[in-house]
Each structure stands twice: as structure tokens, then as C-alpha cells.
mmCIF file of C-alpha atoms in Angstrom:
data_model
loop_
_atom_site.group_PDB
_atom_site.id
_atom_site.type_symbol
_atom_site.label_atom_id
_atom_site.label_comp_id
_atom_site.label_asym_id
_atom_site.label_seq_id
_atom_site.Cartn_x
_atom_site.Cartn_y
_atom_site.Cartn_z
ATOM 1 C CA MET A 1 167.797 135.321 82.825
ATOM 2 C CA MET A 2 166.011 133.081 80.306
ATOM 3 C CA GLN A 3 166.578 130.161 82.807
ATOM 4 C CA LYS A 4 165.052 132.226 85.541
ATOM 5 C CA LYS A 5 162.073 133.062 83.359
ATOM 6 C CA VAL A 6 161.522 129.129 82.677
ATOM 7 C CA LEU A 7 162.349 128.026 86.303
ATOM 8 C CA ILE A 8 159.872 130.453 88.031
ATOM 9 C CA PRO A 9 156.553 129.114 86.193
ATOM 10 C CA ALA A 10 157.988 125.584 86.642
ATOM 11 C CA GLY A 11 158.248 126.113 90.175
ATOM 12 C CA LEU A 12 154.921 127.419 90.696
ATOM 13 C CA VAL A 13 153.511 124.628 88.723
ATOM 14 C CA VAL A 14 155.070 122.084 90.899
ATOM 15 C CA LEU A 15 154.123 123.863 94.035
ATOM 16 C CA ALA A 16 150.738 123.821 92.794
ATOM 17 C CA VAL A 17 150.301 120.278 92.055
ATOM 18 C CA ALA A 18 151.847 119.470 95.322
ATOM 19 C CA GLY A 19 149.642 121.639 97.144
ATOM 20 C CA TYR A 20 146.593 120.150 95.126
ATOM 21 C CA PHE A 21 147.427 116.306 95.919
ATOM 22 C CA GLY A 22 148.577 117.131 99.353
ATOM 23 C CA LEU A 23 145.357 118.842 100.158
ATOM 24 C CA GLY A 24 143.479 116.162 98.430
ATOM 25 C CA ALA A 25 145.221 113.433 100.616
ATOM 26 C CA TYR A 26 144.103 115.474 103.723
ATOM 27 C CA SER A 27 140.590 115.736 102.290
ATOM 28 C CA SER A 28 140.333 112.063 101.793
ATOM 29 C CA LYS A 29 141.753 111.316 105.354
ATOM 30 C CA LEU A 30 139.311 113.708 106.974
ATOM 31 C CA ALA A 31 136.352 112.195 104.713
ATOM 32 C CA GLN A 32 137.428 108.593 105.906
ATOM 33 C CA LYS A 33 137.476 109.788 109.541
ATOM 34 C CA LYS A 34 133.824 111.335 109.082
ATOM 35 C CA LEU A 35 132.661 108.096 107.284
ATOM 36 C CA GLU A 36 134.229 105.984 110.286
ATOM 37 C CA ASP A 37 132.613 108.214 112.997
ATOM 38 C CA TRP A 38 129.349 107.942 111.188
ATOM 39 C CA VAL A 39 129.394 104.232 111.032
ATOM 40 C CA TYR A 40 130.399 103.903 114.765
ATOM 41 C CA ASP A 41 127.737 106.274 115.679
ATOM 42 C CA GLN A 42 125.130 104.369 113.818
ATOM 43 C CA ASN A 43 126.336 101.073 114.951
ATOM 44 C CA LEU A 44 126.745 99.976 111.634
ATOM 45 C CA GLY A 45 130.626 98.433 112.088
ATOM 46 C CA ASP A 46 129.156 94.891 111.250
ATOM 47 C CA SER A 47 126.873 95.785 108.483
ATOM 48 C CA LEU A 48 128.860 98.263 106.503
ATOM 49 C CA SER A 49 132.270 98.169 104.795
ATOM 50 C CA TRP A 50 134.171 99.743 102.000
ATOM 51 C CA GLU A 51 137.385 99.309 100.032
ATOM 52 C CA SER A 52 138.479 103.138 99.559
ATOM 53 C CA VAL A 53 137.561 106.704 100.413
ATOM 54 C CA SER A 54 138.746 109.830 98.224
ATOM 55 C CA ALA A 55 137.719 113.571 98.369
ATOM 56 C CA SER A 56 138.493 116.636 96.116
ATOM 57 C CA PRO A 57 140.984 118.996 97.263
ATOM 58 C CA LEU A 58 138.444 121.097 98.732
ATOM 59 C CA GLY A 59 136.223 118.302 100.169
ATOM 60 C CA GLY A 60 133.413 119.208 97.693
ATOM 61 C CA THR A 61 133.092 115.585 96.466
ATOM 62 C CA VAL A 62 133.623 112.539 98.163
ATOM 63 C CA THR A 63 134.034 109.060 96.633
ATOM 64 C CA ILE A 64 133.628 105.832 98.389
ATOM 65 C CA LYS A 65 134.467 102.693 96.321
ATOM 66 C CA GLY A 66 133.553 98.809 96.903
ATOM 67 C CA VAL A 67 130.646 99.628 99.460
ATOM 68 C CA GLU A 68 129.050 96.321 100.863
ATOM 69 C CA PHE A 69 126.149 96.297 103.253
ATOM 70 C CA SER A 70 124.757 93.272 105.128
ATOM 71 C CA ALA A 71 121.254 93.452 106.684
ATOM 72 C CA ALA A 72 122.459 90.636 109.467
ATOM 73 C CA ALA A 73 125.449 88.685 109.885
ATOM 74 C CA GLY A 74 125.043 85.128 108.061
ATOM 75 C CA SER A 75 121.701 86.374 106.483
ATOM 76 C CA ASP A 76 122.751 86.735 102.960
ATOM 77 C CA LEU A 77 120.794 89.851 102.765
ATOM 78 C CA GLU A 78 123.666 91.915 100.951
ATOM 79 C CA LEU A 79 123.734 94.922 98.685
ATOM 80 C CA ARG A 80 126.987 96.052 97.077
ATOM 81 C CA ALA A 81 127.697 99.246 95.065
ATOM 82 C CA ASN A 82 130.923 99.882 93.019
ATOM 83 C CA ARG A 83 130.940 103.583 93.656
ATOM 84 C CA VAL A 84 129.183 105.914 96.047
ATOM 85 C CA GLN A 85 129.745 109.641 95.506
ATOM 86 C CA LEU A 86 128.714 112.580 97.400
ATOM 87 C CA SER A 87 128.675 115.904 96.128
ATOM 88 C CA GLU A 88 127.288 119.602 96.543
ATOM 89 C CA LEU A 89 127.665 119.093 100.282
ATOM 90 C CA ILE A 90 126.168 121.667 102.589
ATOM 91 C CA ASP A 91 125.620 120.395 106.402
ATOM 92 C CA GLU A 92 124.469 123.394 108.368
ATOM 93 C CA ASN A 93 121.718 123.967 111.062
ATOM 94 C CA ASN A 94 119.661 125.960 108.780
ATOM 95 C CA ARG A 95 120.418 124.239 105.536
ATOM 96 C CA THR A 96 121.404 120.440 104.326
ATOM 97 C CA ARG A 97 122.123 119.816 100.633
ATOM 98 C CA ALA A 98 123.314 116.655 99.073
ATOM 99 C CA ARG A 99 123.607 114.841 95.862
ATOM 100 C CA ILE A 100 124.337 111.051 96.131
ATOM 101 C CA LYS A 101 125.385 108.792 93.100
ATOM 102 C CA ILE A 102 125.260 105.376 93.535
ATOM 103 C CA GLU A 103 126.727 103.332 90.583
ATOM 104 C CA GLY A 104 126.799 99.421 89.876
ATOM 105 C CA VAL A 105 124.167 98.348 92.638
ATOM 106 C CA SER A 106 123.799 94.378 93.006
ATOM 107 C CA ALA A 107 121.985 92.495 95.373
ATOM 108 C CA SER A 108 122.753 89.072 96.790
ATOM 109 C CA PRO A 109 120.130 86.412 95.513
ATOM 110 C CA LYS A 110 118.361 85.859 98.723
ATOM 111 C CA LEU A 111 117.777 89.726 98.989
ATOM 112 C CA LEU A 112 116.741 89.747 95.331
ATOM 113 C CA GLY A 113 114.062 86.951 96.292
ATOM 114 C CA LEU A 114 112.643 89.074 98.895
ATOM 115 C CA MET A 115 112.394 92.086 96.360
ATOM 116 C CA ARG A 116 110.302 89.949 93.989
ATOM 117 C CA GLN A 117 107.607 89.589 96.397
ATOM 118 C CA TYR A 118 106.897 93.532 96.207
ATOM 119 C CA GLY A 119 105.049 95.009 93.585
ATOM 120 C CA SER A 120 103.294 93.400 90.660
ATOM 121 C CA PHE A 121 103.149 94.625 86.947
ATOM 122 C CA GLY A 122 99.665 95.326 85.977
ATOM 123 C CA GLY A 123 100.118 95.006 82.297
ATOM 124 C CA TYR A 124 97.909 98.048 81.629
ATOM 125 C CA GLY A 125 94.797 96.388 82.355
ATOM 126 C CA MET A 126 95.665 92.948 81.107
ATOM 127 C CA GLY A 127 95.360 91.196 84.370
ATOM 128 C CA VAL A 128 98.877 90.189 84.819
ATOM 129 C CA ALA A 129 99.009 89.204 88.545
ATOM 130 C CA ALA A 130 101.767 87.612 90.882
ATOM 131 C CA TYR A 131 104.301 88.676 88.870
ATOM 132 C CA GLY A 132 107.476 90.859 90.561
ATOM 133 C CA PRO A 133 108.894 93.254 88.031
ATOM 134 C CA LEU A 134 111.837 90.670 87.169
ATOM 135 C CA LEU A 135 109.476 87.797 86.558
ATOM 136 C CA SER A 136 106.980 89.652 84.785
ATOM 137 C CA SER A 137 109.591 90.686 82.269
ATOM 138 C CA GLY A 138 111.200 87.240 81.803
ATOM 139 C CA ARG A 139 114.219 87.835 83.824
ATOM 140 C CA ASN A 140 115.371 85.734 86.959
ATOM 141 C CA GLU A 141 118.398 88.153 87.866
ATOM 142 C CA LEU A 142 118.707 91.914 88.157
ATOM 143 C CA LYS A 143 121.598 93.365 86.606
ATOM 144 C CA PRO A 144 123.522 96.178 88.367
ATOM 145 C CA PHE A 145 121.715 99.457 88.409
ATOM 146 C CA ASP A 146 122.337 103.089 89.208
ATOM 147 C CA LEU A 147 120.674 105.531 91.358
ATOM 148 C CA THR A 148 120.768 109.282 92.068
ATOM 149 C CA LEU A 149 119.276 111.178 95.199
ATOM 150 C CA TYR A 150 119.363 114.871 95.343
ATOM 151 C CA VAL A 151 118.065 116.764 98.365
ATOM 152 C CA ASP A 152 118.137 120.330 99.293
ATOM 153 C CA ALA A 153 116.285 121.708 102.526
ATOM 154 C CA ASN A 154 116.578 125.264 102.921
ATOM 155 C CA ASP A 155 115.007 126.736 106.222
ATOM 156 C CA ASP A 156 115.830 130.430 105.050
ATOM 157 C CA GLU A 157 113.710 130.031 102.142
ATOM 158 C CA GLY A 158 111.329 127.615 103.537
ATOM 159 C CA THR A 159 111.714 125.233 100.666
ATOM 160 C CA LEU A 160 112.993 121.495 99.766
ATOM 161 C CA GLU A 161 113.671 120.014 96.655
ATOM 162 C CA SER A 162 114.561 116.656 95.715
ATOM 163 C CA ASP A 163 115.461 114.572 92.833
ATOM 164 C CA PHE A 164 115.602 110.653 92.346
ATOM 165 C CA SER A 165 116.436 108.989 89.307
ATOM 166 C CA LEU A 166 116.695 104.976 88.901
ATOM 167 C CA ASN A 167 117.978 103.157 85.947
ATOM 168 C CA LEU A 168 117.575 99.459 85.887
ATOM 169 C CA PRO A 169 118.990 97.979 82.865
ATOM 170 C CA GLU A 170 116.657 96.063 80.356
ATOM 171 C CA LEU A 171 113.595 96.846 82.739
ATOM 172 C CA ALA A 172 113.019 100.639 83.095
ATOM 173 C CA SER A 173 114.150 104.002 84.035
ATOM 174 C CA VAL A 174 112.382 106.512 86.607
ATOM 175 C CA GLU A 175 113.086 110.320 87.056
ATOM 176 C CA ILE A 176 111.371 112.222 89.806
ATOM 177 C CA HIS A 177 111.629 115.646 90.772
ATOM 178 C CA TYR A 178 109.572 117.611 93.164
ATOM 179 C CA GLY A 179 109.637 120.841 95.042
ATOM 180 C CA LEU A 180 107.834 122.091 98.192
ATOM 181 C CA ALA A 181 107.404 125.520 99.724
ATOM 182 C CA ASN A 182 106.048 127.054 103.028
ATOM 183 C CA LEU A 183 108.269 124.741 104.914
ATOM 184 C CA LYS A 184 109.259 126.585 108.117
ATOM 185 C CA ASP A 185 112.164 125.194 109.940
ATOM 186 C CA PHE A 186 111.874 121.720 108.274
ATOM 187 C CA ASN A 187 115.730 121.204 108.363
ATOM 188 C CA ARG A 188 115.981 121.928 111.954
ATOM 189 C CA GLY A 189 113.165 119.677 112.386
ATOM 190 C CA MET A 190 114.862 116.888 110.901
ATOM 191 C CA ARG A 191 117.954 117.390 112.902
ATOM 192 C CA ARG A 192 115.849 117.324 116.098
ATOM 193 C CA LEU A 193 114.293 113.980 115.151
ATOM 194 C CA GLN A 194 117.590 112.723 114.427
ATOM 195 C CA ASP A 195 119.132 113.481 117.811
ATOM 196 C CA SER A 196 115.721 111.899 119.210
ATOM 197 C CA LEU A 197 116.332 108.769 117.414
ATOM 198 C CA ASP A 198 119.881 108.588 118.291
ATOM 199 C CA GLN A 199 118.897 108.974 122.056
ATOM 200 C CA LEU A 200 116.320 106.391 121.537
ATOM 201 C CA ARG A 201 119.008 104.051 120.274
ATOM 202 C CA LYS A 202 121.342 104.648 122.868
ATOM 203 C CA ASN A 203 118.932 104.529 125.539
ATOM 204 C CA PRO A 204 115.908 102.065 124.652
ATOM 205 C CA GLY A 205 114.152 102.670 127.831
ATOM 206 C CA TRP A 206 113.731 106.206 127.125
ATOM 207 C CA LEU A 207 110.094 107.115 126.956
ATOM 208 C CA GLY A 208 110.546 109.025 123.725
ATOM 209 C CA ALA A 209 108.506 112.266 124.568
ATOM 210 C CA SER A 210 110.714 114.459 122.693
ATOM 211 C CA LEU A 211 110.576 112.042 119.510
ATOM 212 C CA ALA A 212 106.897 112.123 119.645
ATOM 213 C CA ASP A 213 106.926 116.114 119.925
ATOM 214 C CA THR A 214 109.306 116.320 117.076
ATOM 215 C CA GLY A 215 107.461 114.115 114.951
ATOM 216 C CA ALA A 216 104.199 115.859 115.762
ATOM 217 C CA ASP A 217 105.880 119.081 114.783
ATOM 218 C CA LEU A 218 107.068 117.628 111.338
ATOM 219 C CA GLU A 219 103.579 116.411 110.495
ATOM 220 C CA SER A 220 102.226 119.840 111.297
ATOM 221 C CA MET A 221 105.018 121.230 109.130
ATOM 222 C CA MET A 222 104.029 118.993 106.144
ATOM 223 C CA GLY A 223 100.365 119.779 106.662
ATOM 224 C CA ARG A 224 101.272 123.493 105.841
ATOM 225 C CA ALA A 225 103.701 122.518 102.987
ATOM 226 C CA GLU A 226 102.756 123.714 99.506
ATOM 227 C CA LEU A 227 103.399 121.887 96.578
ATOM 228 C CA SER A 228 105.618 123.958 94.184
ATOM 229 C CA GLU A 229 106.298 121.596 91.181
ATOM 230 C CA VAL A 230 106.488 117.777 90.384
ATOM 231 C CA SER A 231 107.801 116.148 87.551
ATOM 232 C CA LEU A 232 107.718 112.268 86.852
ATOM 233 C CA SER A 233 109.225 110.410 83.927
ATOM 234 C CA LEU A 234 108.946 106.715 83.326
ATOM 235 C CA LYS A 235 110.682 105.087 80.452
ATOM 236 C CA ASP A 236 110.611 101.417 79.370
ATOM 237 C CA ASN A 237 113.992 99.730 78.747
ATOM 238 C CA GLY A 238 112.372 96.388 77.806
ATOM 239 C CA LEU A 239 110.148 95.439 80.834
ATOM 240 C CA VAL A 240 106.953 96.163 78.875
ATOM 241 C CA LYS A 241 107.881 94.713 75.650
ATOM 242 C CA ARG A 242 108.895 91.274 77.282
ATOM 243 C CA SER A 243 105.877 91.493 79.903
ATOM 244 C CA VAL A 244 103.549 91.808 76.916
ATOM 245 C CA ALA A 245 105.134 88.858 74.873
ATOM 246 C CA LEU A 246 104.711 86.763 78.169
ATOM 247 C CA GLN A 247 101.281 87.745 78.692
ATOM 248 C CA LYS A 248 100.260 87.132 74.836
ATOM 249 C CA ARG A 249 101.999 83.822 75.280
ATOM 250 C CA TYR A 250 100.611 82.682 78.551
ATOM 251 C CA GLY A 251 97.520 84.843 79.363
ATOM 252 C CA THR A 252 95.535 84.300 76.019
ATOM 253 C CA PRO A 253 92.687 81.629 75.966
ATOM 254 C CA LEU A 254 93.213 79.900 72.835
ATOM 255 C CA ASP A 255 90.656 78.249 70.792
ATOM 256 C CA PRO A 256 92.087 75.159 68.976
ATOM 257 C CA THR A 257 89.484 75.340 66.055
ATOM 258 C CA ALA A 258 90.027 79.159 65.610
ATOM 259 C CA GLY A 259 93.275 78.950 63.533
ATOM 260 C CA ASP A 260 96.817 80.554 64.107
ATOM 261 C CA ALA A 261 97.593 80.826 67.634
ATOM 262 C CA ASP A 262 99.597 83.867 67.166
ATOM 263 C CA LYS A 263 97.123 85.724 65.152
ATOM 264 C CA GLN A 264 94.532 84.860 68.345
ATOM 265 C CA ARG A 265 97.003 85.982 70.650
ATOM 266 C CA ASP A 266 97.728 89.360 68.584
ATOM 267 C CA GLU A 267 93.853 89.758 68.505
ATOM 268 C CA TYR A 268 93.070 89.054 71.960
ATOM 269 C CA PHE A 269 95.847 91.443 73.244
ATOM 270 C CA GLU A 270 94.366 94.486 71.101
ATOM 271 C CA LYS A 271 90.984 93.676 72.400
ATOM 272 C CA THR A 272 92.148 93.874 75.950
ATOM 273 C CA LEU A 273 94.023 97.160 75.182
ATOM 274 C CA ARG A 274 90.953 98.665 73.692
ATOM 275 C CA THR A 275 88.686 97.567 76.647
ATOM 276 C CA PHE A 276 91.406 99.026 78.923
ATOM 277 C CA GLY A 277 91.425 102.213 76.926
ATOM 278 C CA LYS A 278 87.894 102.783 76.859
ATOM 279 C CA ASN A 279 87.831 101.987 80.795
ATOM 280 C CA CYS A 280 90.525 104.240 81.568
ATOM 281 C CA GLU A 281 88.908 107.273 79.694
ATOM 282 C CA SER A 282 85.545 106.657 81.314
ATOM 283 C CA GLY A 283 86.977 106.561 84.923
ATOM 284 C CA LEU A 284 88.855 109.843 84.225
ATOM 285 C CA ARG A 285 86.230 111.981 82.122
ATOM 286 C CA ASP A 286 84.245 113.106 85.073
ATOM 287 C CA SER A 287 87.202 113.094 87.831
ATOM 288 C CA ALA A 288 90.014 114.193 85.838
ATOM 289 C CA PRO A 289 89.591 115.197 82.277
ATOM 290 C CA LYS A 290 93.013 116.588 82.177
ATOM 291 C CA LEU A 291 94.678 113.274 82.541
ATOM 292 C CA ILE A 292 92.798 111.363 79.860
ATOM 293 C CA ASP A 293 95.658 111.464 77.597
ATOM 294 C CA LEU A 294 97.427 109.267 80.019
ATOM 295 C CA CYS A 295 95.164 106.366 78.775
ATOM 296 C CA GLU A 296 96.057 106.810 75.203
ATOM 297 C CA ILE A 297 99.685 106.943 76.247
ATOM 298 C CA ALA A 298 99.690 103.950 78.409
ATOM 299 C CA VAL A 299 97.814 102.023 75.187
ATOM 300 C CA ASP A 300 100.933 103.227 73.134
ATOM 301 C CA VAL A 301 103.602 102.210 75.446
ATOM 302 C CA ALA A 302 101.625 98.641 75.756
ATOM 303 C CA ASN A 303 101.965 98.675 72.092
ATOM 304 C CA GLY A 304 105.359 99.418 71.674
ATOM 305 C CA LYS A 305 104.586 102.994 69.944
ATOM 306 C CA SER A 306 105.988 105.012 72.741
ATOM 307 C CA ARG A 307 108.812 104.487 74.963
ATOM 308 C CA GLY A 308 107.188 105.743 78.085
ATOM 309 C CA ILE A 309 105.253 108.644 79.945
ATOM 310 C CA SER A 310 106.253 112.152 81.048
ATOM 311 C CA PHE A 311 103.952 113.788 83.951
ATOM 312 C CA ASN A 312 104.309 117.406 85.169
ATOM 313 C CA VAL A 313 102.790 119.433 87.643
ATOM 314 C CA LYS A 314 103.232 123.179 88.460
ATOM 315 C CA PRO A 315 100.324 124.494 90.236
ATOM 316 C CA ASP A 316 98.929 127.947 88.972
ATOM 317 C CA GLU A 317 97.463 128.201 92.638
ATOM 318 C CA ARG A 318 98.365 127.398 96.036
ATOM 319 C CA VAL A 319 97.894 123.430 96.684
ATOM 320 C CA ARG A 320 98.869 122.045 100.142
ATOM 321 C CA LEU A 321 100.274 118.513 100.411
ATOM 322 C CA ALA A 322 97.264 117.731 102.539
ATOM 323 C CA ASP A 323 95.028 118.396 99.923
ATOM 324 C CA LEU A 324 96.053 115.646 97.979
ATOM 325 C CA GLU A 325 93.920 113.437 100.143
ATOM 326 C CA ARG A 326 90.986 114.632 98.086
ATOM 327 C CA LEU A 327 92.123 112.503 95.019
ATOM 328 C CA ARG A 328 91.286 109.487 96.780
ATOM 329 C CA ALA A 329 87.796 110.713 97.313
ATOM 330 C CA GLY A 330 86.931 111.341 93.856
ATOM 331 C CA GLY A 331 84.036 113.572 92.536
ATOM 332 C CA PRO A 332 83.801 117.197 92.180
ATOM 333 C CA ALA A 333 86.422 117.919 95.062
ATOM 334 C CA SER A 334 88.906 115.782 93.089
ATOM 335 C CA LYS A 335 88.247 116.969 89.670
ATOM 336 C CA ARG A 336 88.888 120.554 91.061
ATOM 337 C CA LEU A 337 92.108 119.750 92.751
ATOM 338 C CA VAL A 338 93.258 118.106 89.478
ATOM 339 C CA GLU A 339 92.495 121.357 87.656
ATOM 340 C CA ARG A 340 94.361 123.330 90.293
ATOM 341 C CA LEU A 341 97.376 121.146 90.100
ATOM 342 C CA ASN A 342 97.564 122.046 86.426
ATOM 343 C CA PRO A 343 98.750 118.744 84.977
ATOM 344 C CA GLU A 344 100.424 117.980 81.693
ATOM 345 C CA VAL A 345 101.211 114.565 80.328
ATOM 346 C CA SER A 346 103.151 113.475 77.236
ATOM 347 C CA ALA A 347 104.790 110.494 75.538
ATOM 348 C CA LEU A 348 108.432 109.885 75.503
#
């Protein structure tokens, strides 16, 4: 009897473990097959490769290791990721949801060279020009970085939520969240657009009338969409500190007769920041007084007194996405819209 009591639970454990790994293997094979089919459908067979694919037993999480993407054969425009993980997956006609986490992303030197051409670090009004984010921080290489993207488009609720985070070692971290409401059939519209793009890719001579109609529908949807919330966090991981040091050293007009060079650099930098702060506040006082604190926080970040900026919007009244165009115009209309957005800013 005692032997039976021991063997029955042990047998159940063995069955459970065998079932777990068996189902896991099945899910992994299914995930591998789906990935291969998707690569074939998108004609990416010569551009995208990976080392392994695995999935959780119920298929809820798919992990792809050793992913490599090449923009064109022999071009040395390549991206590599140590691991890509997909989770929280829903793939239905009325709802699409996915969380994509990409770890250890690195770029080939040639692709990195192209990336340096985009964006310049403004230096909080210090006139830093012609610097890409790397060069302005004194770096000539980009360390492997991580990013996460989450999207949930729900036609039943008429909502769209999205999160994005990017962590660049020794540079900066960014986190963005936004939510939209009053989006009728957005998910179905995106699926129709994908179908039209697939058709156009398979038949380049296709007139694309359906694509134009779908695009117009989506544009109309986005015009009616309402902003429910936005949050943005920018954190300095060394980019600002090193950029300021470079600006002080190479962007300061020195007077050989005025004494200590480092003292001149510090004084010139502080004067530049004070000018920036005053101009910033003056520019926002009439158009967006609720955002004036941004000026002080930006100065504190440049001075090393703060790690970054947090910006949150949660409208207390309806704000359509199309209304945001008024922010460019400035004046009373822009001021009323900013008040309606109900923004909050704080230092990190």
C-alpha cells in the first residue's frame, strides 16, 4: 500500500513533465512553421535568419534567438538581435495584441554610419550642431541595446494602446505610452491594408484602388480618434553629461588674456544656460504656461542636477488627434488646447 501511495504521485509528476515538454516541443515546431511561412509570404528569405525558435507549452510566448536582418545582399547594412520574445499574443479579426521584447540589438558599422546622419543633439540651446547622438556624446560605437514594443488594438472597445521603451547603454533611455479611443474598426482596417499591400507586392501592376480606399478609411478613423493618455520619460545615461563636456571644451570662445580656460568654459556654459532658460520661459509663457517647468528641468538636466524629464497628458476634456495640429500655430488656440490636454511635467 505504501509503495502504491508513492508511485501514484510520482507517476502523475512524470506524466505532467512529459506532457509539458511534449506540448512545448509541439508549440515550438508550430511557431517555427509560422515564422517560416511569414518570412516566405513577405519575401524575406534572403534577408532574415535566426538560430532557434522555442515556445511556451501553450504557445503564449515565442522566443527567437540569434536573429539577423540584412537590408540587401552584400550591402553590410545589417542588424542583429540576441533574442526576440513575443508574448501576450492575440491574433483575431477584431483584436490584435502583442508584446515584442528585443534584447542585444547591434548594427553593422555601415548601418551605424547611416544612423549617425539622422538627428542632432540640440544641447538645450547651446548651439551644438552637426552631431549625431553618438558623436555628440564622444562615442564612435553603439553598444548593444534593448527595446520593447506593446500594441493592443481592440475594435470591440474602439481603443488602441501602445508602449515603447528603448534603453541605449551610456546614452539615454526612453519610455513612451499612449492610448487612443473612439477608433471604430481600426484593427480590421489595418488588416485590410495589409491584404492590399500583399496584393500590391504580388502584382506590382495592380492599380491599388483598394489600397487607396483603405488608406483613406484609416486616415478618417485617425481623424476621429481621441487622445486618452500619453506619458513620456526621457532619462540621461551619459549622453547629456558627455555632450556638455564636449560643448564646453570645443564650443567655448576662449580669451587668452582672461585667465583660467576651464573657468571661462564653466562661466560661458552657465551664461548660455541662463539665456536658454529665459528664452524658453518667454516662448511658453503665452502659448503654454503649464509647460514652463520644462525649461527649468531641461536646465537642471544639462547641469547634472536631474537625470531626466517625465511628461504626462491625461485630457480632462475630449481631444481629437486632428486637434494637435493647432499646437503648431501657437497663440490662443494653442494655449486652449494645451490647457485641455492637462499636461504635467516633472524631473526624474
